[in-house]
Each structure stands twice: as structure tokens, then as C-alpha cells.
Coordinates of C-alpha atoms in Angstrom, one line a residue:
Chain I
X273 CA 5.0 24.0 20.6
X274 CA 7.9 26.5 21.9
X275 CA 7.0 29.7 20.3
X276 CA 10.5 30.8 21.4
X277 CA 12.2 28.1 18.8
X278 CA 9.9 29.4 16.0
X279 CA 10.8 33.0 16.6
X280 CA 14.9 32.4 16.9
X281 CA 13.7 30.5 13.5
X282 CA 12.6 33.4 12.1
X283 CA 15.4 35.1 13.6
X284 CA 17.9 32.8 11.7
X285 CA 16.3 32.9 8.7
X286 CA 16.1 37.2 8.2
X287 CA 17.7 39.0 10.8
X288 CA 15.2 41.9 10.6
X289 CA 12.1 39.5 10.7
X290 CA 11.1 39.9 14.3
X291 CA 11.5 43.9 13.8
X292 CA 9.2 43.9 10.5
X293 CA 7.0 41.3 12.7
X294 CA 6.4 44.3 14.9
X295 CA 5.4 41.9 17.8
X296 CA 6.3 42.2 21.2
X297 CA 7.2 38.8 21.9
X298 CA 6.4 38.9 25.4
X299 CA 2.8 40.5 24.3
X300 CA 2.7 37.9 21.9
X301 CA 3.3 35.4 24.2
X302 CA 0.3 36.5 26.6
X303 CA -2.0 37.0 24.6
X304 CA -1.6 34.5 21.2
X305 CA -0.2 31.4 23.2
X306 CA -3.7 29.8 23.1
X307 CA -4.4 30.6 19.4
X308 CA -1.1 29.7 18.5
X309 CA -0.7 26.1 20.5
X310 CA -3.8 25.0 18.9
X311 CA -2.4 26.2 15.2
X312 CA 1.0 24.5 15.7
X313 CA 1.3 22.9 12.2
X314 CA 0.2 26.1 10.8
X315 CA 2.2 28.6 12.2
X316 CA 5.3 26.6 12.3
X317 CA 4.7 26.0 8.2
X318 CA 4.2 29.2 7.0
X319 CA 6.0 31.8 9.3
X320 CA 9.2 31.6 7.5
X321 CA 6.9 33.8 4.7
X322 CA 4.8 35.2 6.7
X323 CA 5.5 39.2 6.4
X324 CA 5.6 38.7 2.1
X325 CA 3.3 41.6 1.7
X326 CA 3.1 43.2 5.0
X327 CA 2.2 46.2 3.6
X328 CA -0.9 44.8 2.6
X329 CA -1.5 42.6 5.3
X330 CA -1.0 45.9 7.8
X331 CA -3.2 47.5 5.9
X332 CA -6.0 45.1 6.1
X333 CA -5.2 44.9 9.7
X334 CA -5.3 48.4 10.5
X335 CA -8.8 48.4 9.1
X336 CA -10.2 45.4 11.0
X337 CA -9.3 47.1 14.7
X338 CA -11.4 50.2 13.3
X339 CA -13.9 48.7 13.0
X340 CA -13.4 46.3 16.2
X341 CA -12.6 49.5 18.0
X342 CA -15.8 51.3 17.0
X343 CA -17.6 47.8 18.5
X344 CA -15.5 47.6 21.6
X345 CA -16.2 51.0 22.1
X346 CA -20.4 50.3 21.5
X347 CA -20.7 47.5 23.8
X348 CA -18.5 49.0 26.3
X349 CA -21.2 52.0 26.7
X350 CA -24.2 49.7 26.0
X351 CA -23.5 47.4 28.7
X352 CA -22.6 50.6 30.9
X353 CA -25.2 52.4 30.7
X354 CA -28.2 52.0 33.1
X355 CA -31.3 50.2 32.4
X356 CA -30.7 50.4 28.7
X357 CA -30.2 46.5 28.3
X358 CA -32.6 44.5 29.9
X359 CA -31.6 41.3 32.3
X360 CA -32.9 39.1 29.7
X361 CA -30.4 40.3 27.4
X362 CA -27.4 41.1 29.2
X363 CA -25.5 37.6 29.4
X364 CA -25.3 37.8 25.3
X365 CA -24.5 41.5 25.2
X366 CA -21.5 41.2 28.2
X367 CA -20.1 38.3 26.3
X368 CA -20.4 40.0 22.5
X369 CA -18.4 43.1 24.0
X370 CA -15.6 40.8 25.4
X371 CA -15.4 39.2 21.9
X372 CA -14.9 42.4 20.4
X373 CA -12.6 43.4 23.0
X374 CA -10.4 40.3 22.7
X375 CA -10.2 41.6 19.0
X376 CA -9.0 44.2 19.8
X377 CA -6.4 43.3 21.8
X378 CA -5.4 40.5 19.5
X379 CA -5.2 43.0 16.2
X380 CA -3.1 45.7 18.5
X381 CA -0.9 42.6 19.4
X382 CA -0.4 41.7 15.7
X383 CA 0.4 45.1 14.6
X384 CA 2.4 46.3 17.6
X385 CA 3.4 50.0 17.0
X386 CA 2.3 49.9 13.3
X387 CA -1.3 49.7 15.2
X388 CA -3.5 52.5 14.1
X389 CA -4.9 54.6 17.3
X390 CA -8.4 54.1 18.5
X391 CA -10.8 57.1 16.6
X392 CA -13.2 59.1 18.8
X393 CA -16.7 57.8 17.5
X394 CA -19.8 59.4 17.5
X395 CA -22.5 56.2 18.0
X396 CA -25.5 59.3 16.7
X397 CA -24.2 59.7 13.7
X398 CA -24.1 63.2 13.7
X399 CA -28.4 62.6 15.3
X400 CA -29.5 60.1 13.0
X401 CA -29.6 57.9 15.7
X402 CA -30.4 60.2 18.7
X403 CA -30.0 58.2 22.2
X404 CA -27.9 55.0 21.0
X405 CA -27.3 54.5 25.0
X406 CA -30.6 55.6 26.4
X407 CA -33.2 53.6 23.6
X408 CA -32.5 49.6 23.8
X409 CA -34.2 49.4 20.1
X410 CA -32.0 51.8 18.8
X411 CA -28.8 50.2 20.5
X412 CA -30.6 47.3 19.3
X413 CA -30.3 48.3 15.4
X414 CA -26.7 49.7 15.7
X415 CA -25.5 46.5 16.9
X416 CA -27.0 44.7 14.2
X417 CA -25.6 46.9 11.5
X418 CA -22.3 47.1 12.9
X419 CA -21.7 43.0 13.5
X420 CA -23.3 42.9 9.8
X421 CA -21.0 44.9 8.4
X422 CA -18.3 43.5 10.3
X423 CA -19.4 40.0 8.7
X424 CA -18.6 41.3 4.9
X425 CA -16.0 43.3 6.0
X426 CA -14.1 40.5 7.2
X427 CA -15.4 38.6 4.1
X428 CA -14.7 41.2 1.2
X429 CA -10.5 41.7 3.1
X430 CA -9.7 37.7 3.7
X431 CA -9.0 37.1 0.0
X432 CA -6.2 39.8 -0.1
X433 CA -4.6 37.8 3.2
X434 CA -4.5 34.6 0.8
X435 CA -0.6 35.0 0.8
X436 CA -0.1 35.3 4.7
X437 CA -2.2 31.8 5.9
X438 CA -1.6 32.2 10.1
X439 CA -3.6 35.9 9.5
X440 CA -6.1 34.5 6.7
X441 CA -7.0 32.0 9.2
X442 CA -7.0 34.4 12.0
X443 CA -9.4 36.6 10.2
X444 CA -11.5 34.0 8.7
X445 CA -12.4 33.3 12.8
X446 CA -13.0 36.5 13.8
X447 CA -15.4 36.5 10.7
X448 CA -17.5 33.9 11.3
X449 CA -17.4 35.0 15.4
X450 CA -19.2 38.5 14.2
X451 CA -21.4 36.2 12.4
X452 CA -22.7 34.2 15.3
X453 CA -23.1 37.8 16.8
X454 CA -25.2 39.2 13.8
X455 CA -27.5 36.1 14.0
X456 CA -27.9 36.8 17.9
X457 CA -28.9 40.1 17.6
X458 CA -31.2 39.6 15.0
X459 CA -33.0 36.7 17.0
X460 CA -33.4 39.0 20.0
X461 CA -34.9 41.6 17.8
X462 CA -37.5 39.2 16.8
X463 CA -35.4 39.3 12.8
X464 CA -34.8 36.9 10.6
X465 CA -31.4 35.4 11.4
X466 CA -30.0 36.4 7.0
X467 CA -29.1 39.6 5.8
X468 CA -31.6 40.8 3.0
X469 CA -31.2 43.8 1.1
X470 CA -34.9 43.3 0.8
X471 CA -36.1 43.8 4.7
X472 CA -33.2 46.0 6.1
X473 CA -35.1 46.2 9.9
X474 CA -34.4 50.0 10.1
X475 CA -30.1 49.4 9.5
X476 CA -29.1 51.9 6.7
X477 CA -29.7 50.6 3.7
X478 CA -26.2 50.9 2.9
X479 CA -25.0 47.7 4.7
X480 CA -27.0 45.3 3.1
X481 CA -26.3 46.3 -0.5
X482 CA -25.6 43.6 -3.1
X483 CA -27.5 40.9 -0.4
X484 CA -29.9 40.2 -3.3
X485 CA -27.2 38.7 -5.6
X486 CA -28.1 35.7 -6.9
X487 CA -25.5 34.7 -9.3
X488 CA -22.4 33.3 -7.8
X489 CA -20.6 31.5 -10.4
X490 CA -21.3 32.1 -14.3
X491 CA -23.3 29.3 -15.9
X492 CA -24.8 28.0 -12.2
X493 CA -28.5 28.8 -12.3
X494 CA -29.2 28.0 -8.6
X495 CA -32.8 28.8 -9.0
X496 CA -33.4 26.1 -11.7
X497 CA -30.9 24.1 -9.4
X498 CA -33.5 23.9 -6.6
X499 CA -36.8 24.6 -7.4
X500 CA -37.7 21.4 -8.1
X501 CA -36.3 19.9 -4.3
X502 CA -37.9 23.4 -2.9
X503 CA -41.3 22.4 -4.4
X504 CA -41.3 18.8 -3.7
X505 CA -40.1 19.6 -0.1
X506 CA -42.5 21.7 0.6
X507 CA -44.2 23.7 -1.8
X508 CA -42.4 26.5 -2.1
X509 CA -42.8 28.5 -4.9
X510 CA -40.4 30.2 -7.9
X511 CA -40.0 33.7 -5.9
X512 CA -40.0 32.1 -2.5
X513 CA -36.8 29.8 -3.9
X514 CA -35.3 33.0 -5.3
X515 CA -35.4 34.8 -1.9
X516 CA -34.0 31.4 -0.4
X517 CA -30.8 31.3 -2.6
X518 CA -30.3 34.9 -2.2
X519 CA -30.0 34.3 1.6
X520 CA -28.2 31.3 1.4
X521 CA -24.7 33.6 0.8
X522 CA -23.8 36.4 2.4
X523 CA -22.2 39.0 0.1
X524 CA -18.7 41.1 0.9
X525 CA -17.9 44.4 0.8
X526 CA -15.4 46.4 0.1
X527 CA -13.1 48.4 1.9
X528 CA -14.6 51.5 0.5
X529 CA -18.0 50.8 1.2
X530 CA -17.2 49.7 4.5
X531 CA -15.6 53.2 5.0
X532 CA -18.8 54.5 3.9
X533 CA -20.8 52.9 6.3
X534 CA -18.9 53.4 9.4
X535 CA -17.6 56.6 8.3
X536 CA -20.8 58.8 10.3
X537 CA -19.7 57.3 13.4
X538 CA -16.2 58.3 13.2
X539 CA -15.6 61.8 14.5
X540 CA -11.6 61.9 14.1
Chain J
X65 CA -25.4 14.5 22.7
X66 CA -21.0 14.2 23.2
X67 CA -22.7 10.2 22.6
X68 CA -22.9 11.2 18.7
X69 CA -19.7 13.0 18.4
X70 CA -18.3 9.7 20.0
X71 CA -20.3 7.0 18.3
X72 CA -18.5 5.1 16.0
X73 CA -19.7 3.4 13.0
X74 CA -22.4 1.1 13.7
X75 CA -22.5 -1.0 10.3
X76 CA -19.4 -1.9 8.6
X77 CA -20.2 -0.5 5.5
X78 CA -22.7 -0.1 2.8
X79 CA -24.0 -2.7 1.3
X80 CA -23.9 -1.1 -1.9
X81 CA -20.5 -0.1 -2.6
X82 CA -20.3 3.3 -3.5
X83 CA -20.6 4.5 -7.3
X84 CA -21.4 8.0 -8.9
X85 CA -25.1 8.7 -8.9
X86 CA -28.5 7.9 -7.4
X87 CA -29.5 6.9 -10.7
X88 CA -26.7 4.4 -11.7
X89 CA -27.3 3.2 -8.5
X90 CA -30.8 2.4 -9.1
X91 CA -30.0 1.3 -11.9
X92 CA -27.6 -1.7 -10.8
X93 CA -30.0 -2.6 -8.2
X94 CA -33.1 -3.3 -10.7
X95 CA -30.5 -5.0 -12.8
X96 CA -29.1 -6.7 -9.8
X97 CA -26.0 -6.0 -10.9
X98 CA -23.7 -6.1 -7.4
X99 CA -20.6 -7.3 -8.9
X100 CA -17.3 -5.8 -7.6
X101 CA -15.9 -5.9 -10.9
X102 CA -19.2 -4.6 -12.7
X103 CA -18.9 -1.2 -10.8
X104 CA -14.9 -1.2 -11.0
X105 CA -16.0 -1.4 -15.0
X106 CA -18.4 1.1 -14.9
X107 CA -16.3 3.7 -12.1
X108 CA -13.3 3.1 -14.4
X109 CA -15.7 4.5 -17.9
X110 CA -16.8 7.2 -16.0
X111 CA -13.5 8.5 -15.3
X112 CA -13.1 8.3 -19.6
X113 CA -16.2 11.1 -19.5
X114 CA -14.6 13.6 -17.4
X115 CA -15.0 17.0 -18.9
X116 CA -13.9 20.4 -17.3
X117 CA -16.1 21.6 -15.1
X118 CA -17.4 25.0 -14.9
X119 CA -14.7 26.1 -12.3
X120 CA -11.1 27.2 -12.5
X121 CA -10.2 24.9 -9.8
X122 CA -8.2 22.2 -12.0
X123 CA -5.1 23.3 -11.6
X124 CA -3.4 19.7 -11.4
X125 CA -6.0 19.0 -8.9
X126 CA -7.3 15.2 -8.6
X127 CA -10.8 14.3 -9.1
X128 CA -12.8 12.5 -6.6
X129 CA -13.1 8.7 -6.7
X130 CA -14.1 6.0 -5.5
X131 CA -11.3 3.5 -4.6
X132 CA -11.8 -0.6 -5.1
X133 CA -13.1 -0.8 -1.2
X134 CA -15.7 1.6 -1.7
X135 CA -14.2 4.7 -0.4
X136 CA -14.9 8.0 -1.5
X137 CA -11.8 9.4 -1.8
X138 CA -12.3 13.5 -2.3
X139 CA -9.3 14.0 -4.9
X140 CA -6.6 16.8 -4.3
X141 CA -5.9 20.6 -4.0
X142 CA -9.0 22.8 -4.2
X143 CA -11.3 20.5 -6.0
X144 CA -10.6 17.8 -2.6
X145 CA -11.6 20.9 -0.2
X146 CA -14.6 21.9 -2.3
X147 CA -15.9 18.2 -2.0
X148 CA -15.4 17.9 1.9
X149 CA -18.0 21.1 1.7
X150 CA -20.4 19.5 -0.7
X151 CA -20.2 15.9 1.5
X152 CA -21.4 17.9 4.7
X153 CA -23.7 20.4 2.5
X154 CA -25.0 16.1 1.5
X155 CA -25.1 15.1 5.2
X156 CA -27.6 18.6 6.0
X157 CA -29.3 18.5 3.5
X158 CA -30.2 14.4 4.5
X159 CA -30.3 15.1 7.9
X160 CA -33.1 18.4 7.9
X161 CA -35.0 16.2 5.1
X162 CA -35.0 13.5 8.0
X163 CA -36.0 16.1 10.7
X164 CA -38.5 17.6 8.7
X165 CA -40.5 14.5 8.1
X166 CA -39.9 12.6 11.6
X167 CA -39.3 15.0 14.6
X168 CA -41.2 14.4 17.0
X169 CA -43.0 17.3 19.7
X170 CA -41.8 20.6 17.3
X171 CA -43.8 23.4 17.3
X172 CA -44.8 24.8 13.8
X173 CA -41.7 27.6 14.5
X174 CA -39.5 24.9 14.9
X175 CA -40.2 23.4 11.8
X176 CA -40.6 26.5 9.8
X177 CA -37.0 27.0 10.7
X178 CA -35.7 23.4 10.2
X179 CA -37.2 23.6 6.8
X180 CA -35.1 26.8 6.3
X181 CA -32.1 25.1 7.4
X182 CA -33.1 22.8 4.9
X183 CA -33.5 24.7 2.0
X184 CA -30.4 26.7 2.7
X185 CA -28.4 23.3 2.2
X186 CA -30.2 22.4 -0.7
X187 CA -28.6 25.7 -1.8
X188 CA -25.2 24.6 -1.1
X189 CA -25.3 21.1 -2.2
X190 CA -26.3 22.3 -5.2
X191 CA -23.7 24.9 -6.1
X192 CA -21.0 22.4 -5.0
X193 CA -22.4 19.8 -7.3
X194 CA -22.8 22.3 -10.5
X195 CA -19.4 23.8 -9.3
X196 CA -17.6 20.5 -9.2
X197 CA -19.2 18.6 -12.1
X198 CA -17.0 15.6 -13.1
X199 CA -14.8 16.1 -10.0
X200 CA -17.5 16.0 -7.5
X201 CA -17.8 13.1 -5.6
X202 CA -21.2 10.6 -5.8
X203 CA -24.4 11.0 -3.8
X204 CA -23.2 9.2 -0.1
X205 CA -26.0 7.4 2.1
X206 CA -26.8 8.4 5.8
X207 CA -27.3 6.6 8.8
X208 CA -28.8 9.2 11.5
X209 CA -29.6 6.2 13.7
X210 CA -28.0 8.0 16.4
X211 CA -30.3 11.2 16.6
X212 CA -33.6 11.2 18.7
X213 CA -35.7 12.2 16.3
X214 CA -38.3 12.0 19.3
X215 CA -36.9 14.5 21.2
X216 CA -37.3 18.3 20.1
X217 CA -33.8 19.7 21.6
X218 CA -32.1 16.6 20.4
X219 CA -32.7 17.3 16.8
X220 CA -31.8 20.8 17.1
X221 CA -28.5 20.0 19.0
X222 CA -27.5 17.6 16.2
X223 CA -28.1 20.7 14.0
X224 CA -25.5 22.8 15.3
X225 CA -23.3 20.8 15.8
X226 CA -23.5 20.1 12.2
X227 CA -23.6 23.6 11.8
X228 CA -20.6 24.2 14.0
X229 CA -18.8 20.8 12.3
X230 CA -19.4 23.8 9.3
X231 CA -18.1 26.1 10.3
X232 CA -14.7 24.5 11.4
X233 CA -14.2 23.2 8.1
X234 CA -14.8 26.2 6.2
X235 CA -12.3 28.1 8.5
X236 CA -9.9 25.5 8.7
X237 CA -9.6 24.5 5.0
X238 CA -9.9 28.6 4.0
X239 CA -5.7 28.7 4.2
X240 CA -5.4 25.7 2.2
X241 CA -7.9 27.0 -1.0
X242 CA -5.7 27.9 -3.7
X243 CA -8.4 29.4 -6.2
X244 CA -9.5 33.3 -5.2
X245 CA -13.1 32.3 -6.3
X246 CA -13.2 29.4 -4.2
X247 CA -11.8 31.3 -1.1
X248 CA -14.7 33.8 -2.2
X249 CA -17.9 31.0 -2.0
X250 CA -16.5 30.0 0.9
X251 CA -16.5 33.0 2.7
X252 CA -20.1 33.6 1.6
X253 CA -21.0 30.1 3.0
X254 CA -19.3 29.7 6.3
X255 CA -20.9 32.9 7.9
X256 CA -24.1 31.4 6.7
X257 CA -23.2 28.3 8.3
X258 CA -21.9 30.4 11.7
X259 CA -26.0 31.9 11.2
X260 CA -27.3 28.3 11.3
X261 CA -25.6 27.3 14.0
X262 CA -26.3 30.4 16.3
X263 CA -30.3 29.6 15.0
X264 CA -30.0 25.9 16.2
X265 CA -28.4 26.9 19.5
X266 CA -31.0 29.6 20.1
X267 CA -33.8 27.3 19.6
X268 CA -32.4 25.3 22.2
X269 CA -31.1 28.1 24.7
X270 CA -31.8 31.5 23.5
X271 CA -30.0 34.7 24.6
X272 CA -27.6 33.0 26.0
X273 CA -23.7 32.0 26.1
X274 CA -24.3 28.9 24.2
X275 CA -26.4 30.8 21.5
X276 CA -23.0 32.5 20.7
X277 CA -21.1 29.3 20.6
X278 CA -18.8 30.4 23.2
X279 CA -17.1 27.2 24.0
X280 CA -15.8 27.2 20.6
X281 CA -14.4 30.3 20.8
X282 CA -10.5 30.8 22.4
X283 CA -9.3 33.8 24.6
X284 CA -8.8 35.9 21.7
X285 CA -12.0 36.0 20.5
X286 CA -11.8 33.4 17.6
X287 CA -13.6 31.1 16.2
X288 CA -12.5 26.9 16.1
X289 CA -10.9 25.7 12.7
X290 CA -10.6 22.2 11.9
X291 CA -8.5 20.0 9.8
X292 CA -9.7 17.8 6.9
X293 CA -8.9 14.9 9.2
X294 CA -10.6 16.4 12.3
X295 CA -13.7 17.2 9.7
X296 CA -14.3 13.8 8.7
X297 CA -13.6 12.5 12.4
X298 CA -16.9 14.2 13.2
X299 CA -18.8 13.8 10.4
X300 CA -17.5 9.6 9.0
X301 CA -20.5 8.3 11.9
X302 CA -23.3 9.5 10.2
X303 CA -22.0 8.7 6.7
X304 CA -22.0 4.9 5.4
X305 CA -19.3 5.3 2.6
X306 CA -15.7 5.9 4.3
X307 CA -14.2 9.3 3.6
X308 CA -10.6 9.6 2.3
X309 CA -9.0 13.0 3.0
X310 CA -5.9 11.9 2.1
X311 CA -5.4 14.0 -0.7
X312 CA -6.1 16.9 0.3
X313 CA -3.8 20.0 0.6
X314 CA -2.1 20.0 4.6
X315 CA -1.0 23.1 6.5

């Protein structure tokens, strides 16, 4: 694909298109090529009404680089700071904080100078969490709360990019990358790999609120779906096949509560 | 394991032809009743019985069916996307029942979390098939003959890449998903699927690059999507019906 024909395309077709795109082209270029080559089809289809509602769709953006600023930012320290992660550990935590960094990076890109500045954060939370850099359980806990709110983060925004596809898709892989982080972290901290409001492993409580939803489409009992295959499978009983459906989902949330969440660790 | 991704079908097709429930397909066989025209008879009434289903997802959108040759085809628009879910939530679901029972040399942690796995997809299956009702396509058959059930690692790298297969089809068909709730399940499932996957790749090589799926992710820090097509590419070896994606929405 030549991304330069798509963009004098868009040129062609709205004259201020590549100023509302707010992409440097030649940033584009060096940072989205790869993405964007193996997207062809998709980018080529849909770029022509791409910026529809790029209020929204700046807005949503804006509040996915907080958040992958305040990770960047966490695993830039963590992996920094001496003897805190041990050399067990350090191959998954050097390659989580280049994910979050190529977030960042590819967010900034896609908002170009409507990019919201990075926030000084404050990874104590004003001392609930005293020595984030110095304790490796405590480091430990903040990363799993922050990749699983970043999971329903990403989940609870992707249906208000429904009208712009090349970001929906975009955001639906950086969703299921913090994903594959969350399960990581948990495994190392000797967690079960599925967020439950009901065993929270010392994250506030906060970012696993609504996990025990069971109920995700009216009339579909899933409990009376499965019990029977549960039981026959292997024994398992009514309330151990409730706790299974409730993990089998993971729940969004919304911006708000997100704000919530990560709002103690943002000083300004 | 690239010997899986790469096999191509062994058998050229069931030898049932492919109709719309376990049952009815019990059924015919105590009755003996094979006849091409018998089950063209009886696909044909059950198309007369179609009543909404409990989702929104109609819309114009074309049922599943299955086509003279046998072929599932998994109808159009939102209710075509759903079932290429439910037909891998079908092939997990088969595959962890299999791994439960025969693998060989797991510990009693390795089958405590196949059997999670397991239920997990029972989970999904389940909602996709109350979700879809009339529209959903039948139960498929399985042929797994290309997983070493004998070997420990093998089973769990068939798992995530099943997981993984998962995963790319829940991020590649999320642009094409015209309902809000169906975009919605979707996004509940897929990081549930990314979870599996990491847990099958841990069990294998834990705290490591490939736990975190790393050759699937690009410079950018994203995650692989995969087309419809691409889906069924991977997943067509292990079923014994032939998928149609034909109707499904495109980029």
C-alpha cells in the first residue's frame, strides 16, 4: 500500500482533511507504516470518513495516552530502579514497559498537537502505597491494577469509536495487549489469571467493580445454561458455576470511574 | 506445532452431512435415514421455524445454513460474525473436553487449569447459542487428530494458539459488528480469550516474551487482527464440516 496515494486521496476529497487529521505525515509514516501495511483493506476503506466525530474520537484518545502515560511512566521507574524487580522477572516487565511505551508513541502520533501533555503522577497515591519503586509486591499490585483497568478502560471507550473503524480496531488491539499484560502479572503474583470483584489481591477495590455481573443479555440465564455441562464435566457445583460465568467476561468501565481510579496517582 | 497451523484437511468430509442439532442427528442415524434429499427436506422445514431470537442483531442479517454440499455457511452481517465466535467457542470447548479426558503426563495444576479453560468456553458457547437461537449455526464435529495428546506442552501450545486464533477474530471482526451490544460481548470475551492465551503460554514458558504473545504483537504495541477468511484458514483443519464466510460483512 502507498500511504502517500491514500493521503493526496484524502486530500482530494476535503481539502482540510489532513489538517483536522492532525498527523504529521512523516511521523505517521515512521511510526504507523507497519500497522498500516498490514490493515491495507481497512484503512484504504474507511479513511475517506474517518474524522466523522473527531471530537469524540480525540476525546477518547486523549484519555487512552493518560492512562498509557501513567503506565509508561510506572515501568519506566520499575525497571530503573535497583534490585526492585528480580532477574526472574525482568524479561516480562522490560517488554510490558515497551508495549506501553509504543502506546504512547502511537496515541501522540494519532493526535499530533491535539495530544494532551503527559501529567506528573504520583505512583504513592498520596502514601497509600508507600515505596512503589523500592517494594517489588507493592510494584507488583500497582501493575496489576493499572493493566486491569486499562483492560475495561479500553473496553468501556471502544463502542463510542464504532463510527471511526481504523481507531476502533486500533484500540480494540491495544485492549487485548493490556490484557495479556494483566494475565502476566497476575501469574507471577501467584493470582488467578480473571478479575473478580470477589478476591481483589490487595488492588483497590474500585477497579474490579461490577466483575461479579452475571447477566449479559436479558432472558440468557447462563447459569442454568451450564450447570448441567459443569456438573457432568466435572462436578462442579451451582456456586462454583456461578463464579465460573462471572469470570468468563470481563466488565467495562466508564470513563468516570476510570477517572476515579487513576485520579490519586495524578498530581497535575 | 507450525505442522497444525499447516495441516490441511485429512478426511474429505463428514460422513454425515451436516444438519442442525446433535439430536436430529441422532436421530437420522437410529433411523438410518442418510438420504441427501431427506436432510435437504428436513434443513428446508427448519428454516419454516425460525423465530426471532433474543438479540437485536437481525437487521436484514442472513441466518446460518447449511448449503446442499454440507457446508455450514455462517449467514450475513452481525448474526455471520457472532457465529464464527460461537464455531471456535464449539472447537474449545471440544478440544479442552478432549484434553481433559486424554492428555497424557499433566500435573493436577495443569489439568485444574485446562478444565478452567474448559468451563470458560462452555460459557461462551453457550451465550452464542442462546444469543443466536434460530440463526445460529448446528453443533460441527472435530477432528484433533493432529494434537499430541501425549505430550504435555503440545496440548497446551494447541491451546493458545486457539486462544490466540481468538483473539484475532474478535479484534478483526470488532470494526465489522454493526449492533452496540454485540460490539459490547465481544469486548468482554476477547480479553478473556487474550487471558487464556497468556495462561496457555505461561504453562508452557512462564515469565517470559512468549507468555506475552510478543510475536503477535507489531512495533506499535498492538495486538494481531484477523479476517473472517484468515479465521477460518486456521481453524477449517480441525473442523469436519467446511466453513463458509462468504457472507459476512468485509472491511
Amino acid at each position: 500500500m502507498n500511504l502517500f496515494n491514500i493521503f493526496s486521496e484524502i486530500e482530494k476529497s476535503d481539502a482540510e482533511a489532513t489538517e483536522r487529521f492532525q498527523f504529521s505525515r512523516r511521523k505517521l509514516l515512521k511510526t504507523s507504516a507497519i500497522a498500516a501495511v498490514a490493515t491495507p483493506a481497512l484503512f484504504a476503506a474507511t479513511v475517506n470518513k474517518a474524522f466523522a466525530d473527531s471530537a469524540t474520537v480525540v476525546e477518547v484518545l486523549n484519555f487512552a495516552l493518560t492512562l498509557e502515560y501513567l503506565e509508561a511512566e510506572f515501568y519506566e521507574k520499575g525497571n530503573m530502579a535497583p534490585g526492585l524487580i528480580p532477574e526472574s522477572d525482568k524479561m516480562v516487565f522490560e517488554k510490558i514497559g515497551m508495549h506501553e511505551k509504543e502506546h504512547v508513541d502511537f496515541l501522540k502520533t494519532a493526535l499530533g498537537d491535539q495530544a494532551v501533555a503527559k501529567p506528573a503522577f504520583d505512583f504513592t497515591a498520596g502514601g497509600a502505597f508507600p515505596d512503589p519503586f523500592m517494594n517489588y509486591q507493592v510494584f507488583l499490585t500497582l501493575s496489576q491494577a493499572f493493566e486491569d483497568t486499562g483492560v475495561r478502560a479500553y473496553k468501556g471507550q471502544a463502542p463510542r469509536l464504532k463510527d471511526d473503524k481504523p481507531f476502533l480496531l486500533a484500540a480494540l488491539k491495544i485492549h487485548s495487549v493490556e490484557a495479556r499484560h494483566a494475565a502476566e502479572v497476575r501469574l507471577i503474583r501467584g493470582q488467578r489469571v480473571w478479575a473478580s470483584e470477589m478476591e481483589t489481591g490487595g488492588v483497590p477495590a474500585a477497579v474490579y467493580a461490577g466483575e461479579n455481573n452475571i447477566y449479559q443479555k436479558e432472558g440468557i440465564d447462563l447459569i442454568s445454561l451450564t450447570y448441567k455441562d459443569m456438573y457432568l464435566s466435572n462436578g462442579t457445583n451451582q456456586q462454583a458455576t456461578e463464579m465460573i460465568v462471572r469470570e468468563a467476561f470481563d466488565e467495562p468501565l466508564t470513563k468516570e470511574q476510570v477517572l476515579a481510579i487513576a485520579g490519586p496517582f495524578i498530581k497535575s | 506445532m507450525e505442522k497444525i497451523n499447516s495441516l490441511t484437511e485429512k478426511k474429505a468430509g463428514p460422513t454425515v452431512p451436516a444438519i442442525p442439532s446433535v439430536e436430529r442427528r441422532m436421530f437420522l442415524r437410529n433411523m438410518g435415514l442418510f438420504s441427501a434429499s431427506t436432510l435437504a427436506l428436513l434443513t428446508a422445514c427448519s428454516r419454516d421455524e425460525i423465530v426471532a431470537p433474543t438479540g437485536t442483531i437481525r437487521s436484514g442479517a442472513r441466518d446460518a445454513s447449511v448449503l446442499a454440499d454440507g457446508t455450514v455457511d455462517l449467514g450475513s452481517g452481525d448474526i455471520g460474525i457472532a457465529n464464527l465466535a460461537y464455531t471456535l467457542d464449539q472447537l474449545e470447548v471440544a478440544f479442552y473436553t478432549m484434553a481433559v479426558e486424554k492428555a497424557m503426563g499433566v500435573s493436577a495444576e495443569d489439568k485444574r487449569v485446562l478444565q478452567e479453560l474448559h468451563d470458560h468456553e462452555i460459557v461462551h458457547k453457550e451465550f452464542f447459542k442462546a444469543f443466536l437461537g434460530s440463526a445460529a449455526i448446528p453443533m460441527l464435529d472435530f477432528d484433533f487428530s493432529a494434537v499430541n495428546f501425549n505430550e504435555r506442552n503440545a496440548v497446551f501450545d494447541a491451546a493458545q494458539k486457539f486462544e490466540d486464533v481468538g483473539v484475532g477474530a474478535f479484534n478483526g471482526t470488532g470494526p465489522l459488528i454493526d449492533n452496540d451490544d454485540v460490539l459490547k460481548i465481544a469486548g468482554k470475551m476477547v480479553s478473556i480469550e487474550a487471558r487464556h492465551a497468556t495462561l496457555a503460554r505461561h504453562m508452557i514458558q512462564p515469565k517470559s516474551y512468549f507468555a506475552l504473545g510478543h510475536e503477535l504483537i507489531d512495533a506499535n504495541g498492538l495486538d494481531w487482527a484477523l479476517t473472517p477468511e484468515e479465521v477460518v484458514a486456521k481453524a477449517q483443519p480441525f473442523i469436519k464440516q467446511k466453513i463458509s464466510v462468504a457472507n459476512l460483512p468485509k472491511m
